[in-house]
XYZ file of C-alpha atoms in Angstrom:
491
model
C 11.922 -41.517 31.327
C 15.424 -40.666 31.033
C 17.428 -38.524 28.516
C 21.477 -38.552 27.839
C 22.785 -35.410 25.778
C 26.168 -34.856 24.565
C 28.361 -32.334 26.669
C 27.219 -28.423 25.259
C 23.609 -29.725 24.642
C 20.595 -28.681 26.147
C 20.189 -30.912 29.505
C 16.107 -31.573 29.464
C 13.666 -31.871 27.170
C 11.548 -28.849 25.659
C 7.502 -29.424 25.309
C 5.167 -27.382 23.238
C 1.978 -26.738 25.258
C -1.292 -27.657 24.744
C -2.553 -24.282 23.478
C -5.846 -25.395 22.384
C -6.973 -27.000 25.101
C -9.914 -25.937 26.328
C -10.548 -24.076 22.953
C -11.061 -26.781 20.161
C -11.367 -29.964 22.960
C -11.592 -30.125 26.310
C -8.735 -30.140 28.313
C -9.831 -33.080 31.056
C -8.120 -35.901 30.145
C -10.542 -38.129 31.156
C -13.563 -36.595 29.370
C -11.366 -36.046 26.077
C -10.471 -39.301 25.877
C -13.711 -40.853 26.404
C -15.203 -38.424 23.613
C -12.168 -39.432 21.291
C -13.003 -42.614 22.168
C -16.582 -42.145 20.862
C -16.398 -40.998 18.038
C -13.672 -43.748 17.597
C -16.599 -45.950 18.290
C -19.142 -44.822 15.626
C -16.629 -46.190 12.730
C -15.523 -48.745 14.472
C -16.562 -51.242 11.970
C -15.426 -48.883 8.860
C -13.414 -50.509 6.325
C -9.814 -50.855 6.939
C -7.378 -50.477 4.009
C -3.869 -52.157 4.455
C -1.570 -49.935 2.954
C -2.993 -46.295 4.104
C -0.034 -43.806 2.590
C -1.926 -40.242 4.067
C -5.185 -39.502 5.026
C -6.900 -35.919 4.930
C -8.327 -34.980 7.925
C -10.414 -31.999 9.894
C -9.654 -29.826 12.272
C -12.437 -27.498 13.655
C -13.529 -28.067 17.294
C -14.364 -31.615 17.897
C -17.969 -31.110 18.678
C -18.110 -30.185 14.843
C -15.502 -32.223 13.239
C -14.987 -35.173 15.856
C -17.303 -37.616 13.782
C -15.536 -36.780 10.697
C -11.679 -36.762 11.992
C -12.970 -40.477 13.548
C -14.141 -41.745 10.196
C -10.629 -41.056 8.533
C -8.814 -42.440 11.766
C -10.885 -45.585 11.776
C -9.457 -46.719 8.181
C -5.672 -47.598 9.681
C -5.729 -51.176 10.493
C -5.353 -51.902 14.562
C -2.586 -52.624 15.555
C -0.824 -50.597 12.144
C 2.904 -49.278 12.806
C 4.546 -46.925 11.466
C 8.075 -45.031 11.700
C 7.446 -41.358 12.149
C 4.329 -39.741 11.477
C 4.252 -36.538 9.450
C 1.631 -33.531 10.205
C 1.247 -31.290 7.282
C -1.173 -28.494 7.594
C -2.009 -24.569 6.943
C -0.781 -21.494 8.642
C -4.112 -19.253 10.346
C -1.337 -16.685 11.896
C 1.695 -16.376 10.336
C 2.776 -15.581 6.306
C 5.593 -17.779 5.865
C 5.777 -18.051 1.738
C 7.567 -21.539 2.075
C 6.943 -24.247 5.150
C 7.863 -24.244 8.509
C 9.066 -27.623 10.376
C 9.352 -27.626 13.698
C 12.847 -27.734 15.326
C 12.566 -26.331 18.637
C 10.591 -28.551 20.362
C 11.126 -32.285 21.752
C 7.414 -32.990 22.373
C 4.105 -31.744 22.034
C 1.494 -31.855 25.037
C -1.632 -33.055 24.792
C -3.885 -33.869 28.592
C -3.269 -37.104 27.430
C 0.308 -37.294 27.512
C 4.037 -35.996 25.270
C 4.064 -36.988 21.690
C 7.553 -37.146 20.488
C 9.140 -34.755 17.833
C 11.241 -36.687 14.772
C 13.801 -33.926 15.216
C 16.494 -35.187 13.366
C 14.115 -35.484 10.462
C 13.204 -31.928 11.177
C 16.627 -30.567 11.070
C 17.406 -32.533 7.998
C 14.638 -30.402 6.661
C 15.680 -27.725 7.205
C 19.607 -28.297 7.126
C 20.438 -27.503 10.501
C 22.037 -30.912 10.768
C 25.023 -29.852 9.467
C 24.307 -31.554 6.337
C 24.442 -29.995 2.413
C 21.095 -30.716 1.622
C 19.642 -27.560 2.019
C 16.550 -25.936 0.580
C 15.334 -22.820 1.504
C 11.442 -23.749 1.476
C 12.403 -25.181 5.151
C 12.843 -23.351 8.093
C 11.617 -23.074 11.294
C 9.108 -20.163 12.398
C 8.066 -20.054 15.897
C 5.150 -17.948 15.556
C 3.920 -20.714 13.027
C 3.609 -23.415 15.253
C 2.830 -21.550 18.695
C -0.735 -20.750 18.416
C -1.347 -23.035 15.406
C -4.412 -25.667 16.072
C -4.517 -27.185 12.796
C -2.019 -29.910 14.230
C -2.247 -29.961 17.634
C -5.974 -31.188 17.401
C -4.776 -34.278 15.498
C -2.754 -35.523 18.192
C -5.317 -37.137 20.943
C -6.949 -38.843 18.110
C -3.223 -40.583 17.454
C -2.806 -41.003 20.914
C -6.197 -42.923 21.661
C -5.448 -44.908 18.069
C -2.149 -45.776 18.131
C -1.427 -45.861 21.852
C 1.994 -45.425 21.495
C 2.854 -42.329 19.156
C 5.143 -42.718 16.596
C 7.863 -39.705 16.343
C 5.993 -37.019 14.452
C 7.642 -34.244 12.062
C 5.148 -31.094 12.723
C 5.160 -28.797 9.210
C 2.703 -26.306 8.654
C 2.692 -25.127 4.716
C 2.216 -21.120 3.675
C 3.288 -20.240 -0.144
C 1.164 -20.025 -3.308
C 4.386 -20.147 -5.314
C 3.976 -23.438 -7.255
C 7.069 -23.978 -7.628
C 7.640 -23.680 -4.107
C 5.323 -26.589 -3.433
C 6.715 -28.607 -5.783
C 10.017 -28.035 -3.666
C 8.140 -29.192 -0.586
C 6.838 -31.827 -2.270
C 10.159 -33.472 -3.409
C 12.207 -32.861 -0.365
C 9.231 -35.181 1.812
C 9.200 -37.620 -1.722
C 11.780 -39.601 0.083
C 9.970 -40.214 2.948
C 6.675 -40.874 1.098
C 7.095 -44.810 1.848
C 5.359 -47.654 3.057
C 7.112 -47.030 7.074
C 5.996 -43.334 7.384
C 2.120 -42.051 7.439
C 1.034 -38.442 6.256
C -1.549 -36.934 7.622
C -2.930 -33.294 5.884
C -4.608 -31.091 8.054
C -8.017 -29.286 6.409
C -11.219 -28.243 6.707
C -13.399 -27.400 3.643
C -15.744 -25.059 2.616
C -15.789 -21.818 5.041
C -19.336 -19.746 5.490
C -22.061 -19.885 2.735
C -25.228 -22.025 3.658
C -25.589 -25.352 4.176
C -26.818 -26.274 0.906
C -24.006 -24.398 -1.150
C -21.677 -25.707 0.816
C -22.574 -29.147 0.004
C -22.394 -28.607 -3.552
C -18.972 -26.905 -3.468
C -17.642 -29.787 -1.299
C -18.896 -32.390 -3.386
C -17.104 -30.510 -6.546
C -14.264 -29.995 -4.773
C -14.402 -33.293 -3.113
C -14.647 -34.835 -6.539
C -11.337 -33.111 -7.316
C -9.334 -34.812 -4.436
C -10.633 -38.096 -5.515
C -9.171 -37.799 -9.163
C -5.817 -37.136 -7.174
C -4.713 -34.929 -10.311
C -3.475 -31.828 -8.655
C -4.328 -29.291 -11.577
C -7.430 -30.755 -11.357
C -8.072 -29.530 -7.981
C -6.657 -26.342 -7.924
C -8.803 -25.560 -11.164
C -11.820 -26.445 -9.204
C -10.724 -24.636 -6.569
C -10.485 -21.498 -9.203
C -13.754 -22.765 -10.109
C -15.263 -22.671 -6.854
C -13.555 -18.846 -6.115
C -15.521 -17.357 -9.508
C -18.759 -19.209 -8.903
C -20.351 -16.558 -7.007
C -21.345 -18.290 -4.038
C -22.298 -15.839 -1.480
C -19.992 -16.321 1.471
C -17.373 -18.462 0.330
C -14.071 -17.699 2.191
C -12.669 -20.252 0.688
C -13.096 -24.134 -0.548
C -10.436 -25.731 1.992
C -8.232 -23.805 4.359
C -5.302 -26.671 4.031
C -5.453 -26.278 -0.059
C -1.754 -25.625 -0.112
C -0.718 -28.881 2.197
C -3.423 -31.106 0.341
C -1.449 -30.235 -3.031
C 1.584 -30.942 -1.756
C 0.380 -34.641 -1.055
C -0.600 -34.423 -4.521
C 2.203 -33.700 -6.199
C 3.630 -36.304 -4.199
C 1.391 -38.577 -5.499
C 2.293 -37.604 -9.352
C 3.833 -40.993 -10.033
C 0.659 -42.662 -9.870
C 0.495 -46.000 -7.787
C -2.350 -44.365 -5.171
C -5.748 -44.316 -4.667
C -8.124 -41.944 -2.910
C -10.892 -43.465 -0.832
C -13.435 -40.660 0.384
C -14.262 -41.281 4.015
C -17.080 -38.829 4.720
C -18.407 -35.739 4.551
C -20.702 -33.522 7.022
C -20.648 -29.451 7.729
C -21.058 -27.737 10.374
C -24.970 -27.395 9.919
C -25.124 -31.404 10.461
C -24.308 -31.392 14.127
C -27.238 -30.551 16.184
C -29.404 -29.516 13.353
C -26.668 -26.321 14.105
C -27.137 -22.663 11.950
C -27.478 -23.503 8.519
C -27.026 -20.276 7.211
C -23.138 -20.331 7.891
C -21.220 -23.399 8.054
C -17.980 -24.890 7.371
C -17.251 -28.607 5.912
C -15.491 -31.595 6.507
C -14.132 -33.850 4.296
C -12.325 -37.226 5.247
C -9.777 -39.107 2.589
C -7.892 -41.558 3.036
C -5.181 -42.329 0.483
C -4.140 -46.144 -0.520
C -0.633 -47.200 -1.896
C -1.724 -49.588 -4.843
C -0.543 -53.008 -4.177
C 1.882 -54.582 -7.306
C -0.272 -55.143 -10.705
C -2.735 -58.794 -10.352
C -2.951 -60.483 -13.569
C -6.563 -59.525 -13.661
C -4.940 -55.782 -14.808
C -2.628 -56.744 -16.994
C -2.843 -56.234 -20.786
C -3.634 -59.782 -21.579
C -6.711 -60.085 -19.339
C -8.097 -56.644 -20.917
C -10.022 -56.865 -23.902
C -12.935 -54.418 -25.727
C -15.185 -56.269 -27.499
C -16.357 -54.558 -31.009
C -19.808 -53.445 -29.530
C -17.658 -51.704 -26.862
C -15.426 -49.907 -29.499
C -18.531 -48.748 -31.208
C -20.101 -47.721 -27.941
C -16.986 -45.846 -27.357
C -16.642 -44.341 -31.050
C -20.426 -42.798 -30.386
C -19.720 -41.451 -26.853
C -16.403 -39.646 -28.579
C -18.909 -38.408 -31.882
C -21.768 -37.065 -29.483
C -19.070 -35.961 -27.643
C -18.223 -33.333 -29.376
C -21.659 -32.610 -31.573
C -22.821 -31.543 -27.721
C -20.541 -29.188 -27.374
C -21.002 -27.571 -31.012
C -24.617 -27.519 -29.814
C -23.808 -25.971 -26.573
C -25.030 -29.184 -24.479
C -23.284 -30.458 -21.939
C -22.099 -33.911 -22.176
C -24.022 -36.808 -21.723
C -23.375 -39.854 -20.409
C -24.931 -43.459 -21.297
C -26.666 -45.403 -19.621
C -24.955 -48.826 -19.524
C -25.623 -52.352 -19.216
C -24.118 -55.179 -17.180
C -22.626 -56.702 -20.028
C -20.679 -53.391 -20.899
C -18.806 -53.486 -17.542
C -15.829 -52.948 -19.090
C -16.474 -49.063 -20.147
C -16.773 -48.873 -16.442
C -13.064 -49.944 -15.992
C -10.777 -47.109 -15.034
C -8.376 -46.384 -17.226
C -6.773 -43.609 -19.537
C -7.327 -42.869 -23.083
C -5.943 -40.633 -25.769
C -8.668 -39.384 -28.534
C -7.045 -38.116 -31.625
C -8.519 -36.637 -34.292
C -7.724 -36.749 -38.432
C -8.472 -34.718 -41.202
C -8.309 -35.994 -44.122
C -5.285 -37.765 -42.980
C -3.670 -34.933 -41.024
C -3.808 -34.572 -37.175
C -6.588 -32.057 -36.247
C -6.150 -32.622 -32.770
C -5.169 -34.814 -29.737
C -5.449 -34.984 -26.067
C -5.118 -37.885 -23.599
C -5.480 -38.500 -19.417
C -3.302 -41.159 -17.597
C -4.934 -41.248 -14.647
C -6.637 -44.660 -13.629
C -9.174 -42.315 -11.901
C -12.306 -42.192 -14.352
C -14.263 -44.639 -15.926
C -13.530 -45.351 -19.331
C -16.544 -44.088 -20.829
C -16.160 -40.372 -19.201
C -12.803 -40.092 -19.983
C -13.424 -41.160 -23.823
C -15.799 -38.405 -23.502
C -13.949 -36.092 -21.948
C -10.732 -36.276 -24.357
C -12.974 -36.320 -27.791
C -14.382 -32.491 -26.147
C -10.962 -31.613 -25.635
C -8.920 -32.620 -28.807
C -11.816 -30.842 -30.762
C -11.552 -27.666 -28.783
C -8.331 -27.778 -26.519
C -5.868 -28.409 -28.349
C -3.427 -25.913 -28.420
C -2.401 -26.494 -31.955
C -5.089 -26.243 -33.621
C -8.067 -23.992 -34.026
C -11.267 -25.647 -32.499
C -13.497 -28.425 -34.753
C -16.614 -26.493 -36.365
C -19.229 -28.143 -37.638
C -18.988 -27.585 -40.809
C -15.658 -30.001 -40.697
C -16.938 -32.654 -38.516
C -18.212 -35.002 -41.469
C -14.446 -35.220 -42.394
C -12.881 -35.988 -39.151
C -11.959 -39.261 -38.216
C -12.342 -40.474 -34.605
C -9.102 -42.460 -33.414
C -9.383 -43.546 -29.384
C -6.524 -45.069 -27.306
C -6.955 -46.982 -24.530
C -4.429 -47.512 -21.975
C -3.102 -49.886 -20.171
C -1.769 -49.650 -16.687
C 1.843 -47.833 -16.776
C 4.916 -50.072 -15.987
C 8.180 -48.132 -14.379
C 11.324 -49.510 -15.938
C 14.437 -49.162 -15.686
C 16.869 -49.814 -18.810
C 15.675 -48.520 -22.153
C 16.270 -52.520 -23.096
C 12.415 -52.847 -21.305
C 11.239 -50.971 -23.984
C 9.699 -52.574 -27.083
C 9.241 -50.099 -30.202
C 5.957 -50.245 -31.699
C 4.222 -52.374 -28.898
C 5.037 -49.933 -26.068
C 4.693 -46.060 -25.634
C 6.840 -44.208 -23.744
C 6.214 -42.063 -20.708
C 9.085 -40.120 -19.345
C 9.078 -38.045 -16.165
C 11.694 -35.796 -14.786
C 11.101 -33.119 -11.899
C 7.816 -30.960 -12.880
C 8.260 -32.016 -16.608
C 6.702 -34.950 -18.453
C 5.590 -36.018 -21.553
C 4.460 -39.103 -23.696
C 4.639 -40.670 -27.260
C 2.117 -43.555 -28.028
C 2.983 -46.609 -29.255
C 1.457 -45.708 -32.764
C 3.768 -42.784 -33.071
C 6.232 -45.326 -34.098
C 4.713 -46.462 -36.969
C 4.779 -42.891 -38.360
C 8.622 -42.582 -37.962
C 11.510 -43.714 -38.854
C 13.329 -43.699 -35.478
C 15.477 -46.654 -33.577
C 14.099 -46.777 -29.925
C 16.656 -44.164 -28.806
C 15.435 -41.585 -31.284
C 12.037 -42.298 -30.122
C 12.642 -41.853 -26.215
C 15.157 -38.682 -27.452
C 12.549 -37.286 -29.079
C 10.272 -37.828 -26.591
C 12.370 -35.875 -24.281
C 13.308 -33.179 -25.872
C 9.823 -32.453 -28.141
C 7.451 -33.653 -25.080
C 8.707 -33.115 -22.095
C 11.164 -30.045 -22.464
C 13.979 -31.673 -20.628
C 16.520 -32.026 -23.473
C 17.861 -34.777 -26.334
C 19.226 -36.594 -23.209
C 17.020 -35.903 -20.320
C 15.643 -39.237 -20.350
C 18.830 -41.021 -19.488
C 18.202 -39.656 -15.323
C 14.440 -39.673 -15.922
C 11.774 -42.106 -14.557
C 10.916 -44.063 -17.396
C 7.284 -45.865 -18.090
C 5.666 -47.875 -20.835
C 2.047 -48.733 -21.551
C 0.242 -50.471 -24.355
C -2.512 -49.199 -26.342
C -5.486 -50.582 -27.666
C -6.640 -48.473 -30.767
C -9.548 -48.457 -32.912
């Protein structure tokens, strides 16, 4: 191999170690890549998805985590490419209160060879490539990377998948600043494309037995699915206040994982879980102190089929009733203290199945009493219904919660969703028919297409409005916004 650097540069290439070799695999490189190559084995007729964006991977000790790293592995398609491959994962050393990207290193070692560092894209990062793009939320820590396993362990999987190793951009994430995430989160948004893979770095569940750890994985598990990161990080709350004895935490790579979240706000992705095991799985190994493993893989949705447009979905009137009775029961439940229940449905009612989102808004003689809606094309139809009618009698914000001596006069209004459209002149926008969905840095907000029908507004009242009253950004913040419309269908 040979290397050319400009006159003042450094004359030979620098190479991070291998510092967990021997510690989390072995350090033979003919005995780790035959067990790679097992585990590789064992999914080797797993379902491969096309357009794999990230994927969410382990990284204990292979002997424990192996199967599970394999299984999320397993879903690129052979002989997949990619640009650069991007490592995001969790600090077990250092503090940092922002991410570190390494910037100092050419390649990292592995016994089965140099992977090469994207270093340009690392000092783009982190601005020390003389450009203006700056954020502080990058820098480079040595102590961050140096003993760090959470990455290194990823990299003779690659190298017994892919072969050849596509330039990799090592970052390992330490803030609970929100706002600092959502930094992190737009500054990689660029390179959140089809030519780049992201792979997140994280084990689950640390400590309690096996059989609470299973049910706090599944929860949180749950959560990734949905792909809502508010979602998850309540759950993760959740999971913190439950009380289960020994629970260090509910994934060690929480921060990273909801950084590929709010990467994923747009929408446009789907989570596929992989598989799940613990620590007690292996070996029939202590079940009184485990940790678990999750595996996700995360799909970039291919462009809209006519099969999900608005024309090809229809609710029948039996399904509109159906729906009108989950909303109702809905909220008596909850008046009664019950949880919510779901129906049992038939083949015929596929539909309610569909995933979609809905709005459930609620009148009192006349007057809005309440309203809450979920975008997400992450829950069936049915549960969602459900889930909104709870919350626009009791979440609402603006209103006191529904008691039961009111609920004879409220009125039950549901609106279903169709798939959002980006577009891109307000001229794609067709008052009445279309609601509006505008999105600009951390900020959002949405009017439905019956809001129209209450106002008097032209369209650019109705998207300033929107705007300013919604989504806190201003009479004119939608004009360097990202722009959606929907349809609704309401009954």
């Amino acid at each position: 191999m040979m290397f050319t650097f400009c006159k003042g540069q450094k004359t030979e290439p620098t190479v991070r170690p291998a510092t967990q070799a021997n510690r989390f695999y072995t350090g033979d490189a003919r005995e780790l890549s035959e067990e790679v190559d097992s585990f590789l084995a064992l999914h080797a007729k797993d379902k491969k998805y096309e357009h794999v964006a990230a994927l969410i991977v382990p990284h204990a000790g292979y002997y424990f985590s192996g199967n599970v790293a394999a299984a999320a592995y397993q879903s690129i398609p052979d002989g997949k490419t990619y640009k650069r491959l991007f490592l995001l994962g969790p600090s077990h050393h250092e503090w940092l209160d922002g991410a570190s990207v390494n910037t100092e290193y050419d390649y990292y070692s592995t016994p089965l060879g140099d992977v090469k560092v994207d270093i340009e894209t690392a000092r783009l990062l982190t601005n020390t490539d003389g450009t203006d793009k700056t954020d502080s939320v990058f820098f480079y820590s040595p102590k961050a990377h140096d003993r760090e396993h959470c990455l290194e362990v990823q990299l003779p999987f690659l190298q017994r998948r892919f072969g050849e190793v596509p330039p990799i951009v090592p970052i390992i994430i330490s803030t609970n600043d929100y706002r600092k995430l959502q930094r992190i989160a737009n500054m990689l948004k660029p390179f959140f494309t089809e030519e780049n893979l992201f792979i997140v770095s994280s084990d689950f569940s640390h400590y309690p037995k096996y059989e609470d750890a299973c049910e706090v994985d599944a929860r949180t598990g749950k959560a990734v699915e949905s792909g809502d990161v508010e979602r998850f990080i309540a759950q993760l709350e959740e999971n913190a206040r439950s009380g289960v004895k020994n629970l260090a935490t509910s994934a060690c790579g929480e921060l990273a994982i909801a950084t590929l979240m709010l990467m994923m706000q747009d929408g446009g992705y789907e989570v596929k879980h992989l598989l799940y095991q613990n620590s007690g799985d292996i070996d029939n190994h202590d079940h009184s102190r485990v940790v678990g493993y999750h595996a996700f893989a995360i799909i970039r949705s291919l462009p809209l089929t006519p099969s999900k447009d608005r024309g090809d979905f229809r609710l029948t009137d039996e399904e509109k009733k159906i729906l009108k009775k989950i909303a109702l029961t809905s909220i008596q439940d909850s008046l009664d203290g019950k949880r919510i229940a779901q129906p049992t449905l038939n083949s015929q009612l596929s539909t309610l199945n569909s995933k979609c989102g809905a709005f459930v808004s609620l009148h009192k003689q006349g007057r809005l009493r309440g309203c809450i809606g979920h975008f997400g094309e992450d829950v069936p139809l049915h549960e969602i219904v459900a889930e909104m009618a709870r919350a626009a009698a009791f979440e609402d914000p603006r209103f006191m919660p529904v008691t039961k001596d009111e609920l004879d006069d409220i009125d039950i209004e549901i609106s279903v969703l169709t798939p959002m459209r980006r577009i891109q002149s307000l001229d794609e926008f067709q008052l009445h028919k279309h609601g509006i969905y505008i999105k600009k840095g951390y900020r959002s907000g949405t009017f439905l297409p019956q809001v129209a029908d209450e106002v008097n507004w032209t369209k650019e009242e109705f998207v300033g409005h929107c705007a300013q009253d919604k989504a806190g950004i201003g009479w004119d913040g939608w004009k360097d916004a990202e722009l959606y419309v929907y349809e609704a269908i309401v009954f």
